Amino acid sequence: METLADRIAACRACPRLVEWRERCAREKRRAFAGEEYWGRPVPGWGDPAARVVLIGLAPAAHGANRTGRMFTGDRSGDFLYRAMHEVGLASVPASRHRHDGLALTGAWVTAAVRCAPPANRPTPEERDRCLPWLTEELELLPEARVLVCLGGFAWAAVLRHLAAAVSSLPRPRPAFGHGAVFTAGRYTVIGCFHPSQQNTFTGRLTTEMMVAILSQAVDLGLAHPPL
Ligand code: SF4
């Protein structure tokens, strides 16, 4: 996994995203002017024996693109790790920087696209170009049984991954929704609204809703026998 993380962090396959992630890292947000930004693709992280894998959209320009760890250093991450802590997947309810001591148990946190995109919107071509990194990561997580897709973009990426990786994908293809569930191969896939401020500030996604999805994921992950 460390070798994979190094390979991901060196990727420059998407010119538009390389330019954006590096520009954000150079120009910085005023509040972080004294910090050195990561400014590279962000690998997934967590427990290599994870049963539950959480898949987001992409690093935030001044969140994970700054700190170098998924969902770390922004409000979305605060919301997510607080909920993960409530169900026992995260050691503390906060995620500040990549050496803050936070540890994940039974969980892996990653994203469909590894570079911060302008306006948080990668193109379908960028999603597909980045997908092999998710495929490789999942191959290195042999205990993973539950994929929690944080938003429709991650859902679409996971469907594309599964279409190539398993023979039993449901037809028609399952539509994304908060609480949508289907099984494919060794995985149960669960949809969850993305913990973006657009969703959490408006009440579209509450802490209770997020905790309920994560509790379901933990129960399903533990229920699956090892292969
Ligand atoms: Fe590479 Fe993915 Fe970043 Fe594109 S988005 S440059 S494929 S890591």
Coordinates of N, CA and C and ligand atoms in Angstrom, one line a residue:
M1 N 0.8 -1.2 0.0 CA 0.0 0.0 0.0 C 0.9 1.3 0.0
E2 N 2.0 1.2 0.7 CA 2.9 2.4 0.7 C 3.4 2.7 -0.7
T3 N 3.8 1.6 -1.4 CA 4.3 1.8 -2.7 C 3.2 2.4 -3.6
L4 N 2.0 1.9 -3.5 CA 0.9 2.4 -4.3 C 0.7 3.9 -3.9
A5 N 0.7 4.2 -2.6 CA 0.5 5.6 -2.2 C 1.6 6.5 -2.9
D6 N 2.8 6.1 -3.0 CA 3.9 6.8 -3.6 C 3.6 7.0 -5.1
R7 N 3.1 6.0 -5.7 CA 2.8 6.0 -7.2 C 1.7 7.0 -7.4
I8 N 0.7 6.9 -6.6 CA -0.5 7.8 -6.7 C 0.0 9.3 -6.6
A9 N 0.8 9.5 -5.6 CA 1.2 10.9 -5.2 C 2.1 11.5 -6.3
A10 N 2.6 10.7 -7.2 CA 3.5 11.1 -8.3 C 2.8 11.3 -9.6
C11 N 1.5 11.0 -9.6 CA 0.7 11.0 -10.9 C 0.5 12.4 -11.4
R12 N 0.7 12.5 -12.8 CA 0.4 13.8 -13.4 C -0.4 13.6 -14.7
A13 N -1.3 12.6 -14.7 CA -2.0 12.2 -15.9 C -3.0 13.2 -16.4
C14 N -3.5 14.1 -15.5 CA -4.6 15.0 -15.9 C -4.1 16.4 -15.9
P15 N -3.7 17.0 -17.0 CA -3.1 18.3 -17.1 C -3.9 19.4 -16.4
R16 N -5.3 19.4 -16.6 CA -6.1 20.4 -15.9 C -6.0 20.3 -14.4
L17 N -6.1 19.1 -13.9 CA -6.1 19.0 -12.4 C -4.7 19.2 -11.8
V18 N -3.6 18.8 -12.6 CA -2.3 19.1 -12.1 C -2.1 20.6 -12.0
E19 N -2.6 21.3 -13.0 CA -2.4 22.8 -13.0 C -3.2 23.4 -11.8
W20 N -4.4 22.9 -11.5 CA -5.2 23.5 -10.5 C -4.7 23.2 -9.1
R21 N -4.4 21.9 -8.9 CA -3.9 21.5 -7.5 C -2.7 22.3 -7.2
E22 N -1.8 22.4 -8.2 CA -0.5 23.1 -7.9 C -0.7 24.6 -7.7
R23 N -1.6 25.2 -8.5 CA -1.9 26.6 -8.4 C -2.5 26.9 -7.0
C24 N -3.4 26.1 -6.5 CA -4.0 26.2 -5.2 C -2.9 26.1 -4.1
A25 N -2.0 25.2 -4.3 CA -0.9 25.0 -3.3 C 0.0 26.2 -3.3
R26 N 0.2 26.9 -4.5 CA 1.1 28.0 -4.5 C 0.4 29.3 -4.0
E27 N -0.8 29.5 -4.4 CA -1.5 30.7 -4.0 C -2.0 30.7 -2.6
K28 N -2.5 29.6 -2.2 CA -3.0 29.3 -0.8 C -4.2 30.2 -0.4
R29 N -4.9 29.7 0.6 CA -5.9 30.5 1.2 C -5.2 31.4 2.3
R30 N -5.7 32.6 2.5 CA -5.0 33.5 3.5 C -4.9 32.8 4.9
A31 N -5.9 32.1 5.3 CA -5.8 31.5 6.6 C -4.7 30.4 6.8
F32 N -4.2 29.9 5.6 CA -3.2 28.9 5.6 C -1.9 29.4 5.0
A33 N -1.7 30.7 4.9 CA -0.6 31.3 4.2 C 0.8 30.8 4.7
G34 N 0.9 30.5 6.0 CA 2.1 30.0 6.5 C 2.4 28.5 6.4
E35 N 1.5 27.8 5.8 CA 1.6 26.4 5.7 C 2.1 25.9 4.3
E36 N 2.8 24.8 4.3 CA 3.2 24.2 3.1 C 2.1 23.3 2.6
Y37 N 1.6 23.5 1.5 CA 0.5 22.6 0.9 C 1.1 21.4 0.4
W38 N 0.3 20.3 0.5 CA 0.7 19.0 -0.2 C 0.8 19.2 -1.7
G39 N -0.3 19.6 -2.3 CA -0.3 20.0 -3.7 C -0.1 18.9 -4.7
R40 N -0.4 17.7 -4.3 CA -0.2 16.5 -5.1 C -1.5 15.6 -5.0
P41 N -1.5 14.5 -5.8 CA -2.6 13.6 -5.6 C -2.6 13.0 -4.2
V42 N -3.8 12.7 -3.7 CA -3.9 12.3 -2.3 C -4.3 10.8 -2.3
P43 N -3.5 9.9 -1.7 CA -3.8 8.5 -1.6 C -4.9 8.3 -0.5
G44 N -5.5 7.1 -0.6 CA -6.4 6.7 0.5 C -5.6 6.4 1.8
W45 N -6.3 6.3 2.9 CA -5.6 6.0 4.1 C -6.5 5.3 5.1
G46 N -5.9 4.6 6.1 CA -6.7 4.0 7.1 C -6.2 2.6 7.5
D47 N -7.1 1.7 7.8 CA -6.7 0.4 8.4 C -6.6 -0.6 7.2
P48 N -5.4 -1.2 7.0 CA -5.3 -2.1 5.8 C -6.2 -3.4 6.0
A49 N -6.7 -3.6 7.2 CA -7.7 -4.7 7.4 C -9.1 -4.2 7.4
A50 N -9.3 -3.1 6.7 CA -10.7 -2.4 6.8 C -11.7 -3.3 6.2
R51 N -12.9 -3.3 6.9 CA -14.1 -4.0 6.3 C -14.9 -3.0 5.6
V52 N -14.8 -1.7 5.9 CA -15.6 -0.6 5.4 C -14.7 0.4 4.7
V53 N -15.1 0.6 3.4 CA -14.3 1.6 2.6 C -15.2 2.8 2.3
L54 N -14.8 4.0 2.7 CA -15.6 5.2 2.4 C -14.9 5.9 1.2
I55 N -15.8 6.2 0.2 CA -15.2 6.8 -1.1 C -15.9 8.1 -1.3
G56 N -15.1 9.2 -1.3 CA -15.5 10.5 -1.5 C -15.4 10.9 -3.0
L57 N -15.5 12.2 -3.3 CA -15.5 12.7 -4.6 C -14.0 13.0 -5.0
A58 N -13.4 13.9 -4.3 CA -12.0 14.3 -4.7 C -11.5 15.2 -3.5
P59 N -10.2 15.4 -3.4 CA -9.7 16.3 -2.3 C -10.2 17.7 -2.5
A60 N -10.4 18.4 -1.4 CA -10.8 19.8 -1.4 C -9.5 20.6 -1.6
A61 N -9.6 21.7 -2.3 CA -8.5 22.5 -2.7 C -7.7 22.9 -1.5
H62 N -8.4 23.3 -0.4 CA -7.6 23.8 0.8 C -7.8 22.9 2.0
G63 N -8.4 21.7 1.7 CA -8.5 20.6 2.7 C -7.4 19.6 2.4
A64 N -7.8 18.5 1.8 CA -6.9 17.4 1.6 C -5.7 17.8 0.7
N65 N -6.0 18.7 -0.2 CA -4.9 19.2 -1.1 C -3.9 20.0 -0.3
R66 N -4.3 20.5 0.8 CA -3.3 21.2 1.7 C -2.6 20.2 2.7
T67 N -3.4 19.3 3.3 CA -2.9 18.4 4.3 C -2.3 17.1 3.8
G68 N -2.7 16.7 2.6 CA -2.2 15.4 2.1 C -2.9 14.2 2.6
R69 N -4.0 14.4 3.4 CA -4.8 13.2 3.8 C -6.3 13.4 3.6
M70 N -6.9 12.4 3.1 CA -8.3 12.5 2.6 C -9.2 13.1 3.7
F71 N -10.1 14.0 3.4 CA -11.1 14.6 4.3 C -10.4 15.1 5.5
T72 N -9.2 15.7 5.4 CA -8.5 16.3 6.5 C -8.3 17.7 6.3
G73 N -8.7 18.5 7.3 CA -8.5 20.0 7.3 C -9.6 20.8 6.7
D74 N -10.8 20.2 6.7 CA -11.9 21.1 6.2 C -13.2 20.6 6.9
R75 N -14.3 21.3 6.7 CA -15.5 21.1 7.4 C -16.1 19.7 7.1
S76 N -16.0 19.3 5.8 CA -16.5 18.0 5.4 C -15.9 16.9 6.2
G77 N -14.5 17.0 6.4 CA -13.8 16.0 7.2 C -14.2 16.1 8.6
D78 N -14.4 17.3 9.2 CA -14.8 17.4 10.6 C -16.1 16.6 10.8
F79 N -17.0 16.8 9.9 CA -18.3 16.1 10.0 C -18.2 14.6 9.8
L80 N -17.4 14.2 8.8 CA -17.2 12.8 8.6 C -16.6 12.0 9.7
Y81 N -15.4 12.6 10.2 CA -14.7 11.8 11.2 C -15.4 11.9 12.6
R82 N -16.2 12.9 12.8 CA -17.0 12.9 14.0 C -18.0 11.8 14.0
A83 N -18.7 11.6 12.8 CA -19.6 10.5 12.7 C -18.9 9.1 12.8
M84 N -17.7 9.0 12.2 CA -16.9 7.8 12.2 C -16.5 7.5 13.6
H85 N -16.2 8.5 14.4 CA -15.8 8.3 15.8 C -17.0 7.7 16.6
E86 N -18.2 8.2 16.3 CA -19.4 7.8 17.0 C -19.7 6.3 16.8
V87 N -19.3 5.7 15.7 CA -19.5 4.3 15.5 C -18.3 3.5 15.7
G88 N -17.2 4.1 16.2 CA -16.0 3.3 16.5 C -15.0 3.1 15.4
L89 N -15.2 3.8 14.3 CA -14.2 3.7 13.2 C -13.1 4.6 13.3
A90 N -13.2 5.7 14.0 CA -12.1 6.7 14.1 C -11.8 6.9 15.6
S91 N -10.5 7.0 15.9 CA -10.1 7.1 17.3 C -10.5 8.4 18.0
V92 N -10.5 9.5 17.3 CA -11.0 10.8 17.8 C -11.9 11.4 16.9
P93 N -12.7 12.4 17.3 CA -13.8 13.0 16.5 C -13.3 14.1 15.6
A94 N -12.0 14.2 15.3 CA -11.5 15.4 14.6 C -10.3 14.9 13.7
S95 N -10.1 15.7 12.6 CA -9.0 15.4 11.7 C -8.4 16.7 11.3
R96 N -7.2 17.0 11.8 CA -6.6 18.3 11.6 C -5.5 18.3 10.5
H97 N -4.6 17.4 10.7 CA -3.5 17.2 9.7 C -3.0 15.8 9.7
R98 N -2.1 15.5 8.8 CA -1.8 14.1 8.6 C -0.9 13.4 9.7
H99 N -0.4 14.2 10.6 CA 0.3 13.7 11.8 C -0.4 14.0 13.1
D100 N -1.7 14.0 13.1 CA -2.5 14.4 14.3 C -2.8 13.3 15.2
G101 N -2.3 12.0 14.8 CA -2.6 10.9 15.7 C -3.9 10.2 15.5
L102 N -4.8 10.7 14.7 CA -6.0 10.0 14.4 C -5.7 8.7 13.8
A103 N -6.4 7.6 14.2 CA -6.3 6.3 13.7 C -7.6 5.7 13.3
L104 N -7.7 5.0 12.3 CA -9.0 4.4 11.8 C -8.9 2.9 12.1
T105 N -10.0 2.3 12.6 CA -10.1 0.9 12.9 C -11.2 0.3 12.1
G106 N -10.8 -0.6 11.2 CA -11.9 -1.3 10.3 C -12.3 -0.4 9.2
A107 N -11.7 0.7 8.9 CA -12.2 1.6 7.9 C -11.0 2.1 7.0
W108 N -11.3 2.4 5.8 CA -10.4 3.0 4.8 C -11.1 4.2 4.2
V109 N -10.4 5.3 4.0 CA -11.0 6.5 3.5 C -10.3 6.9 2.2
T110 N -11.0 7.0 1.1 CA -10.4 7.3 -0.2 C -11.4 8.2 -1.0
A111 N -11.0 8.3 -2.3 CA -11.9 9.1 -3.2 C -11.8 8.6 -4.6
A112 N -12.8 9.0 -5.4 CA -12.9 8.6 -6.8 C -11.8 9.2 -7.6
V113 N -11.5 10.5 -7.3 CA -10.5 11.3 -8.0 C -9.5 11.8 -7.0
R114 N -8.2 11.7 -7.3 CA -7.2 12.0 -6.3 C -6.6 13.4 -6.3
C115 N -7.0 14.2 -7.3 CA -6.5 15.6 -7.3 C -7.7 16.6 -7.2
A116 N -7.4 17.7 -6.5 CA -8.4 18.7 -6.2 C -8.8 19.2 -7.6
P117 N -10.1 19.2 -7.9 CA -10.6 19.8 -9.2 C -11.2 21.2 -9.0
P118 N -11.1 22.0 -10.1 CA -11.8 23.3 -10.0 C -13.3 23.1 -9.7
A119 N -13.8 23.9 -8.8 CA -15.3 23.9 -8.5 C -15.7 22.5 -8.0
N120 N -14.8 21.7 -7.5 CA -15.1 20.4 -7.0 C -15.8 19.5 -8.1
R121 N -15.4 19.8 -9.4 CA -16.1 19.0 -10.4 C -15.1 18.4 -11.4
P122 N -14.7 17.2 -11.1 CA -13.8 16.5 -12.1 C -14.7 16.2 -13.4
T123 N -14.1 16.0 -14.5 CA -14.9 15.6 -15.7 C -15.0 14.1 -15.7
P124 N -15.9 13.5 -16.5 CA -16.0 12.1 -16.6 C -14.7 11.5 -17.1
E125 N -14.0 12.2 -18.0 CA -12.7 11.6 -18.5 C -11.7 11.6 -17.3
E126 N -11.7 12.6 -16.5 CA -10.7 12.6 -15.3 C -11.1 11.5 -14.4
R127 N -12.4 11.3 -14.1 CA -12.9 10.2 -13.2 C -12.4 8.8 -13.8
D128 N -12.5 8.6 -15.1 CA -12.2 7.3 -15.6 C -10.6 7.2 -15.6
R129 N -9.9 8.3 -15.9 CA -8.4 8.2 -15.9 C -7.9 7.8 -14.5
C130 N -8.7 8.3 -13.4 CA -8.2 8.1 -12.1 C -8.7 6.7 -11.5
L131 N -9.7 6.1 -12.1 CA -10.3 4.9 -11.6 C -9.3 3.8 -11.3
P132 N -8.3 3.5 -12.1 CA -7.4 2.4 -11.8 C -6.7 2.5 -10.5
W133 N -6.6 3.8 -9.9 CA -6.0 3.9 -8.6 C -6.9 3.3 -7.6
L134 N -8.2 3.5 -7.7 CA -9.2 3.0 -6.8 C -9.2 1.4 -6.9
T135 N -9.1 1.0 -8.1 CA -9.1 -0.5 -8.4 C -7.9 -1.1 -7.7
E136 N -6.8 -0.5 -7.8 CA -5.6 -1.1 -7.2 C -5.7 -1.0 -5.7
E137 N -6.2 0.1 -5.2 CA -6.4 0.2 -3.7 C -7.3 -0.9 -3.2
L138 N -8.4 -1.1 -3.8 CA -9.4 -2.1 -3.4 C -8.8 -3.5 -3.4
E139 N -7.9 -3.7 -4.4 CA -7.3 -5.1 -4.5 C -6.3 -5.3 -3.3
L140 N -5.9 -4.2 -2.7 CA -5.0 -4.3 -1.6 C -5.7 -4.3 -0.2
L141 N -7.0 -4.3 -0.3 CA -7.9 -4.3 0.9 C -8.7 -5.6 0.9
P142 N -8.1 -6.7 1.2 CA -8.8 -8.0 1.0 C -9.9 -8.3 1.9
E143 N -10.0 -7.5 3.0 CA -11.0 -7.7 4.0 C -12.2 -6.8 3.7
A144 N -12.1 -5.9 2.8 CA -13.2 -5.0 2.5 C -14.4 -5.7 2.0
R145 N -15.6 -5.3 2.7 CA -16.9 -5.9 2.3 C -17.9 -4.9 2.0
V146 N -17.7 -3.7 2.5 CA -18.8 -2.6 2.3 C -18.1 -1.4 1.7
L147 N -18.7 -0.9 0.6 CA -18.3 0.3 0.0 C -19.3 1.4 0.3
V148 N -19.0 2.4 1.0 CA -19.9 3.5 1.2 C -19.5 4.7 0.3
C149 N -20.4 4.9 -0.7 CA -20.2 6.0 -1.7 C -20.7 7.3 -1.2
L150 N -19.9 8.3 -1.0 CA -20.3 9.6 -0.5 C -20.6 10.5 -1.6
G151 N -21.8 10.3 -2.1 CA -22.3 11.2 -3.2 C -22.4 10.4 -4.5
G152 N -23.1 11.0 -5.5 CA -23.4 10.3 -6.7 C -22.1 10.1 -7.6
F153 N -21.2 11.0 -7.5 CA -20.0 10.9 -8.3 C -19.2 9.6 -7.9
A154 N -19.0 9.4 -6.6 CA -18.3 8.2 -6.1 C -19.1 7.0 -6.5
W155 N -20.4 7.1 -6.4 CA -21.3 5.9 -6.8 C -21.0 5.5 -8.2
A156 N -21.0 6.5 -9.1 CA -20.8 6.3 -10.5 C -19.4 5.6 -10.7
A157 N -18.4 6.1 -10.0 CA -17.0 5.6 -10.1 C -17.0 4.1 -9.7
V158 N -17.7 3.8 -8.5 CA -17.7 2.5 -8.0 C -18.4 1.5 -9.0
L159 N -19.5 2.0 -9.6 CA -20.2 1.2 -10.5 C -19.3 0.8 -11.7
R160 N -18.5 1.8 -12.2 CA -17.6 1.5 -13.3 C -16.5 0.5 -12.9
H161 N -16.1 0.7 -11.6 CA -15.1 -0.3 -11.1 C -15.7 -1.7 -11.1
L162 N -16.9 -1.8 -10.5 CA -17.5 -3.1 -10.3 C -17.9 -3.7 -11.7
A163 N -18.2 -2.9 -12.6 CA -18.6 -3.4 -13.9 C -17.4 -4.2 -14.5
A164 N -16.2 -3.8 -14.2 CA -15.1 -4.4 -14.8 C -14.6 -5.6 -13.8
A165 N -14.9 -5.5 -12.6 CA -14.3 -6.4 -11.6 C -15.1 -7.5 -11.2
V166 N -16.4 -7.4 -11.3 CA -17.3 -8.5 -10.9 C -18.3 -8.9 -12.0
S167 N -18.8 -10.1 -11.9 CA -19.7 -10.6 -13.0 C -21.2 -10.4 -12.6
S168 N -21.4 -10.0 -11.4 CA -22.8 -10.1 -10.9 C -23.4 -8.7 -10.6
L169 N -23.1 -7.7 -11.4 CA -23.6 -6.4 -11.2 C -25.1 -6.3 -11.6
P170 N -25.9 -5.8 -10.7 CA -27.4 -5.8 -11.0 C -27.7 -5.0 -12.2
R171 N -28.8 -5.4 -12.9 CA -29.3 -4.7 -14.1 C -30.8 -4.5 -13.9
P172 N -31.3 -3.3 -14.1 CA -30.6 -2.1 -14.5 C -29.6 -1.7 -13.4
R173 N -28.7 -0.8 -13.8 CA -27.7 -0.4 -12.8 C -28.4 0.4 -11.7
P174 N -28.0 0.1 -10.4 CA -28.7 0.8 -9.3 C -28.5 2.3 -9.3
A175 N -29.5 3.0 -9.0 CA -29.4 4.5 -9.0 C -29.0 5.0 -7.6
F176 N -28.2 6.0 -7.6 CA -27.7 6.6 -6.4 C -28.8 7.2 -5.6
G177 N -28.8 7.0 -4.3 CA -29.7 7.7 -3.3 C -29.1 7.5 -1.9
H178 N -29.5 8.4 -1.0 CA -29.1 8.2 0.3 C -29.8 7.0 0.9
G179 N -29.0 6.0 1.3 CA -29.5 4.7 1.8 C -29.7 3.7 0.8
A180 N -29.5 4.0 -0.5 CA -29.5 2.9 -1.6 C -28.5 1.9 -1.3
V181 N -28.9 0.6 -1.5 CA -28.0 -0.5 -1.2 C -28.1 -1.5 -2.4
F182 N -26.9 -2.1 -2.8 CA -27.0 -3.3 -3.6 C -25.7 -4.1 -3.3
T183 N -25.7 -5.3 -3.8 CA -24.6 -6.2 -3.6 C -24.0 -6.6 -4.9
A184 N -22.7 -6.7 -4.9 CA -22.0 -7.1 -6.2 C -20.7 -7.8 -5.7
G185 N -20.5 -9.0 -6.2 CA -19.3 -9.7 -5.8 C -19.2 -9.8 -4.3
R186 N -18.0 -9.5 -3.7 CA -17.9 -9.6 -2.2 C -18.4 -8.3 -1.5
Y187 N -18.9 -7.4 -2.3 CA -19.2 -6.1 -1.7 C -20.7 -5.8 -1.5
T188 N -21.1 -5.2 -0.4 CA -22.3 -4.4 -0.3 C -22.0 -3.0 -0.5
V189 N -22.7 -2.3 -1.4 CA -22.5 -0.9 -1.7 C -23.6 -0.1 -1.1
I190 N -23.3 1.0 -0.4 CA -24.3 1.8 0.2 C -24.1 3.3 -0.3
G191 N -25.2 3.9 -0.6 CA -25.1 5.3 -1.0 C -25.3 6.2 0.2
C192 N -24.6 7.3 0.2 CA -24.8 8.3 1.3 C -24.5 9.7 0.8
F193 N -25.3 10.6 1.1 CA -25.1 12.0 0.7 C -23.7 12.4 1.1
H194 N -23.0 13.2 0.2 CA -21.7 13.7 0.5 C -21.7 14.7 1.7
P195 N -20.7 14.5 2.7 CA -20.8 15.5 3.8 C -20.2 16.9 3.5
S196 N -20.6 17.4 2.3 CA -20.2 18.7 1.9 C -21.0 19.7 2.7
Q197 N -20.5 21.0 2.8 CA -21.2 22.0 3.5 C -22.6 22.3 2.9
Q198 N -22.7 22.1 1.6 CA -24.0 22.3 0.9 C -25.0 21.3 1.5
N199 N -24.6 20.2 1.9 CA -25.5 19.2 2.4 C -25.7 19.3 3.9
T200 N -24.6 19.5 4.6 CA -24.6 19.5 6.1 C -25.2 20.8 6.6
F201 N -24.9 22.0 6.0 CA -25.4 23.2 6.5 C -26.9 23.4 6.2
T202 N -27.4 22.7 5.2 CA -28.8 22.9 4.8 C -29.6 21.8 5.5
G203 N -29.0 20.9 6.2 CA -29.8 19.8 6.9 C -30.1 18.7 6.0
R204 N -29.7 18.7 4.7 CA -30.0 17.6 3.8 C -29.3 16.3 4.4
L205 N -28.1 16.5 5.0 CA -27.4 15.4 5.6 C -27.1 15.8 7.1
T206 N -27.7 15.1 8.0 CA -27.5 15.4 9.4 C -26.5 14.4 10.0
T207 N -26.0 14.7 11.2 CA -25.1 13.7 11.8 C -25.8 12.4 12.1
E208 N -27.1 12.5 12.5 CA -27.8 11.2 12.7 C -27.9 10.4 11.5
M209 N -28.2 11.0 10.3 CA -28.3 10.3 9.1 C -26.9 9.6 8.7
M210 N -25.8 10.4 8.9 CA -24.5 9.8 8.6 C -24.2 8.7 9.5
V211 N -24.5 8.9 10.8 CA -24.2 7.8 11.8 C -25.0 6.5 11.5
A212 N -26.2 6.7 11.0 CA -27.1 5.6 10.7 C -26.5 4.8 9.5
I213 N -26.0 5.5 8.5 CA -25.4 4.8 7.4 C -24.1 4.1 7.8
L214 N -23.3 4.7 8.6 CA -22.0 4.1 9.0 C -22.3 2.9 10.0
S215 N -23.3 3.0 10.8 CA -23.6 1.9 11.7 C -24.1 0.7 10.8
Q216 N -24.9 1.0 9.8 CA -25.3 -0.1 8.9 C -24.1 -0.7 8.2
A217 N -23.1 0.1 7.8 CA -21.9 -0.4 7.1 C -21.1 -1.2 8.0
V218 N -21.0 -0.8 9.3 CA -20.2 -1.6 10.2 C -20.8 -2.9 10.5
D219 N -22.2 -2.9 10.7 CA -22.9 -4.2 10.9 C -22.7 -5.1 9.7
L220 N -22.9 -4.6 8.5 CA -22.8 -5.4 7.3 C -21.4 -5.9 7.2
G221 N -20.4 -5.1 7.4 CA -19.0 -5.5 7.3 C -18.6 -6.6 8.2
L222 N -19.1 -6.5 9.4 CA -18.8 -7.6 10.4 C -19.6 -8.8 10.1
A223 N -20.8 -8.7 9.5 CA -21.6 -9.8 9.2 C -21.1 -10.8 8.1
H224 N -20.3 -10.1 7.2 CA -19.7 -10.9 6.1 C -18.7 -11.9 6.6
P225 N -18.7 -13.2 6.4 CA -17.6 -14.0 6.7 C -16.4 -13.7 5.8
P226 N -15.2 -14.0 6.3 CA -14.0 -13.9 5.5 C -14.1 -14.8 4.3
L227 N -13.5 -14.4 3.2 CA -13.6 -15.2 1.9 C -12.7 -16.4 2.1
Ligands
SF4_1 FE1 -3.5 11.2 -11.7 FE2 -5.9 10.8 -10.7 FE3 -4.7 13.1 -10.3 FE4 -5.6 12.5 -12.8 S1 -6.8 12.9 -11.0 S2 -3.5 13.4 -12.3 S3 -5.3 10.3 -12.8 S4 -4.1 11.1 -9.5

